[in-house]
Amino acid sequence: MDQQPQGVVPHLVVEGAADALDFYKTAFGATELMRMPAEDGKRLMHAAMIVNGCHIYLMDDFPEFREQHGGNKLLGPKTNGATTFVLHLFVPDCDAAVKRATDAGCTVMMEPWDAFWGDRYGQVLDPYGHAWSFAHPLKKN
């Protein structure tokens, strides 16, 4: 990778990481940095992308290795039945970002609105089960 990542890098677990990586390019303008296929040639052990100037890693769920690693709970949102976080992006135009994401296949969780804290804000859920929010500051009168 040609750019040093920020201090905290989200690492998403998904079912279908290769497809997710391609989806994130369309929905969020992601730039793929690398992908490392698993031995089965179908799943990804690791991938890296940049979204909105920040690094995000992703990998497929590997249920066959959970017990080997202390029964870890690294489950994708679809396996888990829910996501436990929202990836937030500051963007120039919240409405345009929500439209781009929904045109790509995301589901609107919260239509863009003028939030009381001074941002235009909206949320979507991607087809892999991860929540994303977008905001831009409202103009002050």
mmCIF file of C-alpha atoms in Angstrom:
data_model
loop_
_atom_site.group_PDB
_atom_site.id
_atom_site.type_symbol
_atom_site.label_atom_id
_atom_site.label_comp_id
_atom_site.label_asym_id
_atom_site.label_seq_id
_atom_site.Cartn_x
_atom_site.Cartn_y
_atom_site.Cartn_z
ATOM 1 C CA MET A 1 0.000 0.000 0.000
ATOM 2 C CA ASP A 2 1.290 3.395 -0.911
ATOM 3 C CA GLN A 3 -0.396 5.376 1.857
ATOM 4 C CA GLN A 4 0.016 4.985 5.627
ATOM 5 C CA PRO A 5 -3.382 4.183 7.179
ATOM 6 C CA GLN A 6 -4.940 6.310 9.875
ATOM 7 C CA GLY A 7 -4.645 5.313 13.548
ATOM 8 C CA VAL A 8 -7.845 3.232 13.644
ATOM 9 C CA VAL A 9 -8.873 1.213 10.595
ATOM 10 C CA PRO A 10 -12.306 -0.443 10.483
ATOM 11 C CA HIS A 11 -12.031 -4.102 9.455
ATOM 12 C CA LEU A 12 -15.338 -5.359 8.057
ATOM 13 C CA VAL A 13 -16.329 -9.026 8.065
ATOM 14 C CA VAL A 14 -18.750 -9.833 5.241
ATOM 15 C CA GLU A 15 -20.161 -12.781 3.380
ATOM 16 C CA GLY A 16 -18.896 -12.279 -0.165
ATOM 17 C CA ALA A 17 -15.979 -9.897 0.426
ATOM 18 C CA ALA A 18 -14.914 -9.804 -3.249
ATOM 19 C CA ASP A 19 -18.426 -8.767 -4.317
ATOM 20 C CA ALA A 20 -18.619 -6.310 -1.410
ATOM 21 C CA LEU A 21 -15.354 -4.692 -2.471
ATOM 22 C CA ASP A 22 -16.731 -4.173 -5.976
ATOM 23 C CA PHE A 23 -20.026 -2.893 -4.551
ATOM 24 C CA TYR A 24 -18.253 -0.334 -2.330
ATOM 25 C CA LYS A 25 -16.516 1.060 -5.417
ATOM 26 C CA THR A 26 -19.896 1.810 -6.973
ATOM 27 C CA ALA A 27 -21.808 2.855 -3.839
ATOM 28 C CA PHE A 28 -19.157 4.887 -2.020
ATOM 29 C CA GLY A 29 -16.446 5.595 -4.594
ATOM 30 C CA ALA A 30 -14.013 3.226 -2.878
ATOM 31 C CA THR A 31 -10.543 2.748 -4.298
ATOM 32 C CA GLU A 32 -9.268 -0.812 -4.019
ATOM 33 C CA LEU A 33 -5.724 -1.048 -2.690
ATOM 34 C CA MET A 34 -5.298 -4.809 -2.577
ATOM 35 C CA ARG A 35 -7.007 -8.172 -2.179
ATOM 36 C CA MET A 36 -5.560 -11.413 -0.861
ATOM 37 C CA PRO A 37 -7.565 -14.500 -1.869
ATOM 38 C CA ALA A 38 -7.981 -17.433 0.505
ATOM 39 C CA GLU A 39 -6.696 -20.873 -0.420
ATOM 40 C CA ASP A 40 -10.159 -21.868 -1.664
ATOM 41 C CA GLY A 41 -9.880 -19.180 -4.364
ATOM 42 C CA LYS A 42 -13.415 -17.991 -3.580
ATOM 43 C CA ARG A 43 -13.122 -15.935 -0.401
ATOM 44 C CA LEU A 44 -10.806 -13.105 0.608
ATOM 45 C CA MET A 45 -8.473 -13.441 3.577
ATOM 46 C CA HIS A 46 -7.861 -9.705 3.451
ATOM 47 C CA ALA A 47 -8.609 -6.700 1.287
ATOM 48 C CA ALA A 48 -7.941 -2.995 1.665
ATOM 49 C CA MET A 49 -9.720 0.002 0.204
ATOM 50 C CA ILE A 50 -9.935 3.729 0.689
ATOM 51 C CA VAL A 51 -13.365 5.299 1.186
ATOM 52 C CA ASN A 52 -13.669 9.057 1.550
ATOM 53 C CA GLY A 53 -9.929 9.336 2.202
ATOM 54 C CA CYS A 54 -9.802 6.635 4.908
ATOM 55 C CA HIS A 55 -8.579 3.063 4.884
ATOM 56 C CA ILE A 56 -11.070 0.268 5.469
ATOM 57 C CA TYR A 57 -10.138 -3.404 5.524
ATOM 58 C CA LEU A 58 -12.483 -6.280 4.796
ATOM 59 C CA MET A 59 -12.475 -10.049 4.808
ATOM 60 C CA ASP A 60 -14.829 -12.954 4.340
ATOM 61 C CA ASP A 61 -16.316 -14.796 7.286
ATOM 62 C CA PHE A 62 -14.391 -18.039 7.934
ATOM 63 C CA PRO A 63 -16.628 -20.127 10.224
ATOM 64 C CA GLU A 64 -14.310 -23.135 9.938
ATOM 65 C CA PHE A 65 -11.576 -21.250 11.827
ATOM 66 C CA ARG A 66 -13.649 -19.851 14.704
ATOM 67 C CA GLU A 67 -12.826 -22.639 17.175
ATOM 68 C CA GLN A 68 -9.121 -22.496 16.344
ATOM 69 C CA HIS A 69 -9.066 -18.855 17.370
ATOM 70 C CA GLY A 70 -10.775 -19.113 20.743
ATOM 71 C CA GLY A 71 -14.268 -19.318 19.274
ATOM 72 C CA ASN A 72 -13.888 -15.722 18.122
ATOM 73 C CA LYS A 73 -16.999 -13.744 17.468
ATOM 74 C CA LEU A 74 -15.888 -12.089 14.233
ATOM 75 C CA LEU A 75 -19.182 -12.554 12.463
ATOM 76 C CA GLY A 76 -20.522 -10.630 9.531
ATOM 77 C CA PRO A 77 -23.757 -8.715 10.117
ATOM 78 C CA LYS A 78 -25.808 -11.220 8.113
ATOM 79 C CA THR A 79 -24.537 -14.123 10.243
ATOM 80 C CA ASN A 80 -24.890 -12.064 13.419
ATOM 81 C CA GLY A 81 -28.347 -10.807 12.485
ATOM 82 C CA ALA A 82 -27.408 -7.146 12.972
ATOM 83 C CA THR A 83 -24.611 -4.645 12.702
ATOM 84 C CA THR A 84 -23.213 -3.024 15.837
ATOM 85 C CA PHE A 85 -21.781 0.140 14.320
ATOM 86 C CA VAL A 86 -22.251 2.817 11.661
ATOM 87 C CA LEU A 87 -19.478 3.938 9.316
ATOM 88 C CA HIS A 88 -19.819 7.730 9.079
ATOM 89 C CA LEU A 89 -18.668 9.779 6.096
ATOM 90 C CA PHE A 90 -18.459 13.561 5.906
ATOM 91 C CA VAL A 91 -19.358 14.383 2.310
ATOM 92 C CA PRO A 92 -19.938 17.524 0.229
ATOM 93 C CA ASP A 93 -23.607 16.602 -0.396
ATOM 94 C CA CYS A 94 -25.474 14.208 1.899
ATOM 95 C CA ASP A 95 -28.449 13.843 -0.441
ATOM 96 C CA ALA A 96 -26.221 12.977 -3.406
ATOM 97 C CA ALA A 97 -24.271 10.437 -1.323
ATOM 98 C CA VAL A 98 -27.480 8.729 -0.160
ATOM 99 C CA LYS A 99 -28.781 8.675 -3.751
ATOM 100 C CA ARG A 100 -25.531 7.174 -5.078
ATOM 101 C CA ALA A 101 -25.603 4.503 -2.369
ATOM 102 C CA THR A 102 -29.267 3.624 -2.927
ATOM 103 C CA ASP A 103 -28.845 3.607 -6.708
ATOM 104 C CA ALA A 104 -26.067 1.034 -6.150
ATOM 105 C CA GLY A 105 -28.304 -1.154 -3.966
ATOM 106 C CA CYS A 106 -28.258 0.200 -0.406
ATOM 107 C CA THR A 107 -31.476 0.557 1.588
ATOM 108 C CA VAL A 108 -32.332 3.894 3.183
ATOM 109 C CA MET A 109 -32.483 3.634 6.966
ATOM 110 C CA MET A 110 -32.908 7.380 7.513
ATOM 111 C CA GLU A 111 -33.783 9.817 4.760
ATOM 112 C CA PRO A 112 -31.542 12.892 4.685
ATOM 113 C CA TRP A 113 -32.773 15.559 7.065
ATOM 114 C CA ASP A 114 -31.616 18.820 8.600
ATOM 115 C CA ALA A 115 -30.453 17.564 11.976
ATOM 116 C CA PHE A 116 -30.659 19.681 15.125
ATOM 117 C CA TRP A 117 -26.854 19.558 15.572
ATOM 118 C CA GLY A 118 -26.300 21.513 12.340
ATOM 119 C CA ASP A 119 -25.678 18.830 9.692
ATOM 120 C CA ARG A 120 -27.669 17.452 6.808
ATOM 121 C CA TYR A 121 -27.654 13.742 7.799
ATOM 122 C CA GLY A 122 -28.840 10.394 6.382
ATOM 123 C CA GLN A 123 -28.194 6.657 6.799
ATOM 124 C CA VAL A 124 -28.193 3.588 4.538
ATOM 125 C CA LEU A 125 -27.706 -0.142 4.991
ATOM 126 C CA ASP A 126 -25.541 -1.896 2.419
ATOM 127 C CA PRO A 127 -26.497 -5.328 1.011
ATOM 128 C CA TYR A 128 -23.810 -6.941 3.217
ATOM 129 C CA GLY A 129 -25.437 -5.685 6.423
ATOM 130 C CA HIS A 130 -23.233 -2.691 7.308
ATOM 131 C CA ALA A 131 -24.731 0.714 8.148
ATOM 132 C CA TRP A 132 -23.296 3.914 6.672
ATOM 133 C CA SER A 133 -24.176 7.515 7.427
ATOM 134 C CA PHE A 134 -23.454 10.708 5.517
ATOM 135 C CA ALA A 135 -23.403 14.326 6.607
ATOM 136 C CA HIS A 136 -22.492 17.778 5.470
ATOM 137 C CA PRO A 137 -22.720 20.967 7.546
ATOM 138 C CA LEU A 138 -25.766 23.138 7.012
ATOM 139 C CA LYS A 139 -25.143 26.713 5.995
ATOM 140 C CA LYS A 140 -25.493 29.152 8.854
ATOM 141 C CA ASN A 141 -27.834 32.102 8.335
#
